[in-house]
Amino acid sequence: MTTAIRPRSGTGVSSRPIGRTIGYGILYAALAVTAVLQLLPLLWLLLFSLKNNQEIFNLAPFAVPKQLHWSNYATVLEQGKIGRYFLNSIWITAASVVCTILLANFVTFAMTRMKWKLHKAVLGLFMIGMMIPVHSTLIPLFSLFKSIHLKDSQFSIVLSYVAFNLPLTIMILIGFYYALPREVEEAAVMDGCSVNRMFFRIILPMTVSVSVTAAIINMIYNWNEFIFVNTFLSSDGKKTLTVGIQNFVGQYTTNWGAIGATLMISILPILILFFLLSNRIVEGIAAGSVKG
């Protein structure tokens, strides 16, 4: 004997209130408008890089030129030493990120897992570092690097990046460290594991997600940084990609199209990396914001 299935009472319209549907529609429309506004500068830079000097000043900002000047990119690749600048940017960024993430994990582990009197004061000192303006440190850092013979050295850039990125990286990591279960560490200690081995074999692998997020944020800052490189490095062969655009600024003429092409090439690696790892960035920030 079968029982007939009665249809649900109602008109068949979705149970979601109309007001909530309208609210979601307004929210998605606002997000779409925001996304378009965020992409407009990239579109403008792309069109800028495909124009000559006359078209840049005579045409509208978003006007498409009659002839796309891909020769601007050829000029950058052939005459702009972009390969050397690109390699300099890669190794400086990579070295700075690795040092920052490793040191930040050391400091965060010491402040959250070890009991000592001044750990809160030390944490406060690191957080104060986030409030120091970069421009106020240029002259003292220049004098310091000159006295220790690091003037016009790429290691001065690495040290500067590590120092200024360390407070933010610690702030990202510290919430995640507080949420880590202490039972895992207690079990490792009972099994005879030393502190160093416990950190490298247990704690550090558990923080991969938030460490990757911090590394991506540091990478974006280091790759696009301009002030330190322009101040501390004077040799053209040691400069990074963002500073290399000055080669196209002459005393009497400026190749604006080549400058736009250089800027477009410099932001492509960061854009690709961000689109590929955007979900990981959100997950890491959410994980680091939870305090157990």
Tab-separated table of C-alpha atoms in Angstrom:
chain	number	residue	atom	x	y	z
A	1	MET	CA	0.000	0.000	0.000
A	2	THR	CA	1.453	3.268	-1.066
A	3	THR	CA	0.853	6.631	0.471
A	4	ALA	CA	0.353	9.567	-1.840
A	5	ILE	CA	2.741	12.436	-1.330
A	6	ARG	CA	0.873	15.613	-0.656
A	7	PRO	CA	2.251	18.817	-2.140
A	8	ARG	CA	3.330	21.485	0.254
A	9	SER	CA	0.807	24.142	0.946
A	10	GLY	CA	1.446	27.527	-0.594
A	11	THR	CA	1.719	29.121	-3.939
A	12	GLY	CA	4.944	27.360	-4.911
A	13	VAL	CA	7.025	30.512	-4.599
A	14	SER	CA	10.383	30.184	-2.835
A	15	SER	CA	10.180	30.540	0.939
A	16	ARG	CA	12.932	33.151	0.970
A	17	PRO	CA	11.463	36.555	1.854
A	18	ILE	CA	11.307	39.067	-0.967
A	19	GLY	CA	13.130	41.656	1.127
A	20	ARG	CA	16.108	39.364	1.612
A	21	THR	CA	16.252	38.636	-2.127
A	22	ILE	CA	16.244	42.355	-2.904
A	23	GLY	CA	18.957	42.910	-0.302
A	24	TYR	CA	21.176	40.242	-1.867
A	25	GLY	CA	20.569	41.751	-5.291
A	26	ILE	CA	21.654	45.209	-4.087
A	27	LEU	CA	24.710	43.697	-2.385
A	28	TYR	CA	25.804	41.802	-5.501
A	29	ALA	CA	25.233	44.891	-7.653
A	30	ALA	CA	27.376	46.989	-5.304
A	31	LEU	CA	30.112	44.338	-5.343
A	32	ALA	CA	30.012	44.203	-9.147
A	33	VAL	CA	30.351	47.989	-9.379
A	34	THR	CA	33.249	47.889	-6.915
A	35	ALA	CA	34.968	45.156	-8.934
A	36	VAL	CA	34.630	47.188	-12.143
A	37	LEU	CA	36.034	50.279	-10.431
A	38	GLN	CA	38.988	48.250	-9.185
A	39	LEU	CA	39.713	46.961	-12.689
A	40	LEU	CA	39.520	50.365	-14.376
A	41	PRO	CA	43.103	51.388	-13.423
A	42	LEU	CA	44.437	48.147	-14.925
A	43	LEU	CA	42.498	48.759	-18.127
A	44	TRP	CA	43.786	52.335	-18.251
A	45	LEU	CA	47.390	51.159	-17.741
A	46	LEU	CA	47.028	48.552	-20.514
A	47	LEU	CA	45.733	51.160	-22.976
A	48	PHE	CA	48.400	53.600	-21.772
A	49	SER	CA	51.135	51.080	-22.585
A	50	LEU	CA	49.813	50.645	-26.145
A	51	LYS	CA	49.935	54.343	-27.105
A	52	ASN	CA	52.679	56.677	-28.230
A	53	ASN	CA	53.395	60.009	-26.552
A	54	GLN	CA	51.058	62.007	-28.786
A	55	GLU	CA	48.126	59.629	-28.281
A	56	ILE	CA	48.664	59.591	-24.516
A	57	PHE	CA	48.204	63.362	-24.257
A	58	ASN	CA	45.659	63.870	-27.073
A	59	LEU	CA	43.284	60.927	-26.662
A	60	ALA	CA	40.883	60.240	-23.824
A	61	PRO	CA	42.264	58.048	-21.021
A	62	PHE	CA	40.228	54.983	-22.027
A	63	ALA	CA	40.285	55.607	-25.775
A	64	VAL	CA	41.654	52.766	-27.896
A	65	PRO	CA	44.372	53.951	-30.294
A	66	LYS	CA	43.957	53.298	-34.009
A	67	GLN	CA	47.173	51.298	-33.995
A	68	LEU	CA	48.266	49.309	-30.969
A	69	HIS	CA	51.924	50.058	-30.291
A	70	TRP	CA	53.236	46.684	-29.168
A	71	SER	CA	56.640	48.097	-30.011
A	72	ASN	CA	56.616	49.683	-26.539
A	73	TYR	CA	56.965	46.206	-25.050
A	74	ALA	CA	59.688	45.338	-27.553
A	75	THR	CA	61.567	48.504	-26.572
A	76	VAL	CA	61.323	47.569	-22.896
A	77	LEU	CA	62.557	44.017	-23.471
A	78	GLU	CA	65.412	45.022	-25.774
A	79	GLN	CA	66.636	48.322	-24.328
A	80	GLY	CA	65.317	48.473	-20.789
A	81	LYS	CA	67.494	45.788	-19.127
A	82	ILE	CA	64.256	44.364	-17.845
A	83	GLY	CA	65.688	40.852	-17.520
A	84	ARG	CA	68.295	41.973	-14.995
A	85	TYR	CA	65.768	44.048	-13.057
A	86	PHE	CA	63.356	41.122	-13.048
A	87	LEU	CA	65.954	38.746	-11.592
A	88	ASN	CA	66.929	41.324	-8.968
A	89	SER	CA	63.287	41.693	-7.946
A	90	ILE	CA	62.859	37.920	-7.723
A	91	TRP	CA	65.824	37.191	-5.476
A	92	ILE	CA	65.377	40.235	-3.235
A	93	THR	CA	61.689	39.469	-2.778
A	94	ALA	CA	62.273	35.757	-2.166
A	95	ALA	CA	65.110	36.286	0.332
A	96	SER	CA	63.141	38.922	2.234
A	97	VAL	CA	59.993	36.794	2.417
A	98	VAL	CA	61.824	33.670	3.620
A	99	CYS	CA	63.720	35.585	6.325
A	100	THR	CA	60.600	37.444	7.455
A	101	ILE	CA	58.408	34.348	7.724
A	102	LEU	CA	61.073	32.340	9.556
A	103	LEU	CA	61.923	35.115	12.040
A	104	ALA	CA	58.244	35.918	12.613
A	105	ASN	CA	57.542	32.274	13.449
A	106	PHE	CA	60.481	32.231	15.872
A	107	VAL	CA	59.261	35.371	17.640
A	108	THR	CA	55.613	34.301	17.736
A	109	PHE	CA	56.493	30.868	19.110
A	110	ALA	CA	58.613	32.450	21.843
A	111	MET	CA	55.875	34.909	22.845
A	112	THR	CA	52.954	32.468	22.813
A	113	ARG	CA	54.534	29.199	23.941
A	114	MET	CA	57.351	30.195	26.292
A	115	LYS	CA	56.808	31.771	29.725
A	116	TRP	CA	59.038	34.768	30.395
A	117	LYS	CA	58.400	38.089	32.078
A	118	LEU	CA	58.784	40.573	29.254
A	119	HIS	CA	56.968	38.770	26.457
A	120	LYS	CA	54.066	41.264	26.475
A	121	ALA	CA	56.456	44.219	26.435
A	122	VAL	CA	58.380	42.708	23.525
A	123	LEU	CA	55.134	42.134	21.643
A	124	GLY	CA	54.229	45.772	22.239
A	125	LEU	CA	57.584	46.891	20.838
A	126	PHE	CA	57.010	44.905	17.666
A	127	MET	CA	53.512	46.380	17.290
A	128	ILE	CA	54.923	49.893	17.733
A	129	GLY	CA	57.077	49.166	14.696
A	130	MET	CA	53.908	49.225	12.574
A	131	MET	CA	53.359	52.889	13.484
A	132	ILE	CA	56.786	54.134	12.343
A	133	PRO	CA	56.543	55.943	8.959
A	134	VAL	CA	58.889	54.624	6.308
A	135	HIS	CA	60.008	58.086	5.219
A	136	SER	CA	61.191	59.018	8.703
A	137	THR	CA	63.716	56.160	8.664
A	138	LEU	CA	65.390	56.824	5.317
A	139	ILE	CA	68.163	59.127	6.572
A	140	PRO	CA	69.002	57.068	9.719
A	141	LEU	CA	69.028	53.842	7.715
A	142	PHE	CA	71.173	55.407	4.998
A	143	SER	CA	73.718	56.518	7.627
A	144	LEU	CA	73.631	53.080	9.252
A	145	PHE	CA	74.188	51.183	6.011
A	146	LYS	CA	76.966	53.569	5.060
A	147	SER	CA	78.750	53.009	8.389
A	148	ILE	CA	78.549	49.203	8.121
A	149	HIS	CA	79.576	49.240	4.430
A	150	LEU	CA	76.197	48.147	3.058
A	151	LYS	CA	75.649	51.264	0.988
A	152	ASP	CA	74.655	50.374	-2.580
A	153	SER	CA	74.203	46.753	-1.499
A	154	GLN	CA	71.121	44.664	-2.133
A	155	PHE	CA	71.438	43.194	1.357
A	156	SER	CA	70.447	46.594	2.757
A	157	ILE	CA	67.150	46.262	0.886
A	158	VAL	CA	66.585	42.764	2.277
A	159	LEU	CA	67.275	43.953	5.841
A	160	SER	CA	64.901	46.904	5.422
A	161	TYR	CA	62.108	44.715	4.072
A	162	VAL	CA	62.496	42.198	6.895
A	163	ALA	CA	62.475	44.912	9.564
A	164	PHE	CA	59.364	46.664	8.266
A	165	ASN	CA	57.392	43.501	7.430
A	166	LEU	CA	58.122	41.682	10.686
A	167	PRO	CA	55.483	43.441	12.885
A	168	LEU	CA	52.635	42.831	10.421
A	169	THR	CA	53.678	39.219	9.923
A	170	ILE	CA	53.770	38.619	13.679
A	171	MET	CA	50.299	40.126	14.017
A	172	ILE	CA	48.987	37.721	11.362
A	173	LEU	CA	50.633	34.685	12.956
A	174	ILE	CA	49.944	35.341	16.619
A	175	GLY	CA	46.198	34.643	16.523
A	176	PHE	CA	46.814	31.300	14.839
A	177	TYR	CA	49.486	30.357	17.390
A	178	TYR	CA	47.090	31.057	20.261
A	179	ALA	CA	44.566	28.700	18.651
A	180	LEU	CA	47.004	25.792	18.296
A	181	PRO	CA	46.272	22.964	20.758
A	182	ARG	CA	48.896	22.606	23.451
A	183	GLU	CA	48.156	18.900	23.838
A	184	VAL	CA	50.223	18.148	20.722
A	185	GLU	CA	53.256	19.886	22.192
A	186	GLU	CA	52.793	18.226	25.580
A	187	ALA	CA	52.664	14.802	23.923
A	188	ALA	CA	55.831	15.598	21.960
A	189	VAL	CA	57.654	16.674	25.123
A	190	MET	CA	56.580	13.500	26.905
A	191	ASP	CA	58.046	11.491	24.019
A	192	GLY	CA	61.390	13.218	24.545
A	193	CYS	CA	61.172	15.764	21.730
A	194	SER	CA	63.408	18.818	22.128
A	195	VAL	CA	62.130	22.368	21.652
A	196	ASN	CA	63.963	22.868	18.375
A	197	ARG	CA	62.756	19.591	16.921
A	198	MET	CA	59.206	20.223	18.130
A	199	PHE	CA	59.178	23.634	16.433
A	200	PHE	CA	60.520	22.480	13.066
A	201	ARG	CA	58.808	19.075	12.920
A	202	ILE	CA	55.424	19.838	14.535
A	203	ILE	CA	54.607	23.523	14.996
A	204	LEU	CA	55.959	24.950	11.749
A	205	PRO	CA	54.123	22.435	9.490
A	206	MET	CA	50.875	23.212	11.338
A	207	THR	CA	51.196	26.903	10.472
A	208	VAL	CA	51.642	26.441	6.737
A	209	SER	CA	48.290	28.000	5.763
A	210	VAL	CA	48.721	31.231	7.713
A	211	SER	CA	52.428	31.407	6.856
A	212	VAL	CA	51.587	31.207	3.148
A	213	THR	CA	49.106	34.058	3.585
A	214	ALA	CA	51.709	36.212	5.329
A	215	ALA	CA	54.266	35.314	2.654
A	216	ILE	CA	51.935	36.428	-0.142
A	217	ILE	CA	51.232	39.758	1.578
A	218	ASN	CA	54.952	40.342	2.105
A	219	MET	CA	55.683	39.346	-1.476
A	220	ILE	CA	53.242	41.920	-2.857
A	221	TYR	CA	54.774	44.682	-0.738
A	222	ASN	CA	58.382	43.770	-1.527
A	223	TRP	CA	57.776	43.412	-5.247
A	224	ASN	CA	56.132	46.835	-5.583
A	225	GLU	CA	58.372	48.725	-3.140
A	226	PHE	CA	60.115	51.782	-4.565
A	227	ILE	CA	61.460	54.102	-1.841
A	228	PHE	CA	64.140	51.891	-0.294
A	229	VAL	CA	65.519	50.714	-3.628
A	230	ASN	CA	65.624	54.212	-5.047
A	231	THR	CA	67.345	55.571	-1.901
A	232	PHE	CA	69.857	52.879	-0.967
A	233	LEU	CA	70.921	51.588	-4.403
A	234	SER	CA	72.811	53.760	-6.856
A	235	SER	CA	74.195	51.138	-9.274
A	236	ASP	CA	71.858	50.592	-12.195
A	237	GLY	CA	72.573	46.864	-12.360
A	238	LYS	CA	71.395	46.307	-8.777
A	239	LYS	CA	68.003	47.985	-9.010
A	240	THR	CA	64.645	46.245	-9.178
A	241	LEU	CA	61.902	46.274	-11.764
A	242	THR	CA	59.830	49.078	-10.238
A	243	VAL	CA	62.829	51.461	-10.230
A	244	GLY	CA	64.013	50.456	-13.714
A	245	ILE	CA	61.302	52.555	-15.357
A	246	GLN	CA	63.465	55.618	-14.744
A	247	ASN	CA	65.625	54.524	-17.670
A	248	PHE	CA	62.909	55.799	-19.995
A	249	VAL	CA	62.802	59.246	-18.404
A	250	GLY	CA	65.259	61.462	-20.294
A	251	GLN	CA	66.406	65.020	-19.782
A	252	TYR	CA	64.387	66.337	-22.719
A	253	THR	CA	62.024	63.546	-23.722
A	254	THR	CA	60.200	60.752	-21.902
A	255	ASN	CA	58.967	57.543	-23.482
A	256	TRP	CA	55.657	57.307	-21.645
A	257	GLY	CA	54.493	54.264	-23.579
A	258	ALA	CA	57.585	52.306	-22.546
A	259	ILE	CA	57.025	53.362	-18.929
A	260	GLY	CA	53.485	52.027	-19.115
A	261	ALA	CA	54.708	48.769	-20.636
A	262	THR	CA	57.272	48.368	-17.851
A	263	LEU	CA	54.628	48.956	-15.201
A	264	MET	CA	52.312	46.465	-16.884
A	265	ILE	CA	55.019	43.805	-16.975
A	266	SER	CA	55.947	44.468	-13.343
A	267	ILE	CA	52.431	43.926	-12.002
A	268	LEU	CA	51.630	40.817	-14.058
A	269	PRO	CA	53.427	38.327	-11.724
A	270	ILE	CA	51.650	39.740	-8.675
A	271	LEU	CA	48.269	39.693	-10.412
A	272	ILE	CA	48.689	36.092	-11.513
A	273	LEU	CA	49.846	35.053	-8.050
A	274	PHE	CA	46.955	36.843	-6.370
A	275	PHE	CA	44.313	35.287	-8.631
A	276	LEU	CA	45.769	31.813	-8.140
A	277	LEU	CA	46.096	32.083	-4.352
A	278	SER	CA	43.283	34.483	-3.408
A	279	ASN	CA	41.353	31.734	-1.608
A	280	ARG	CA	44.435	30.818	0.408
A	281	ILE	CA	44.849	34.453	1.470
A	282	VAL	CA	41.280	34.610	2.798
A	283	GLU	CA	41.604	31.261	4.578
A	284	GLY	CA	44.886	32.247	6.209
A	285	ILE	CA	43.571	35.589	7.438
A	286	ALA	CA	40.453	33.900	8.834
A	287	ALA	CA	42.589	31.267	10.567
A	288	GLY	CA	44.877	33.893	12.059
A	289	SER	CA	41.968	35.940	13.398
A	290	VAL	CA	40.717	33.156	15.676
A	291	LYS	CA	42.108	33.115	19.179
A	292	GLY	CA	41.623	29.966	21.200
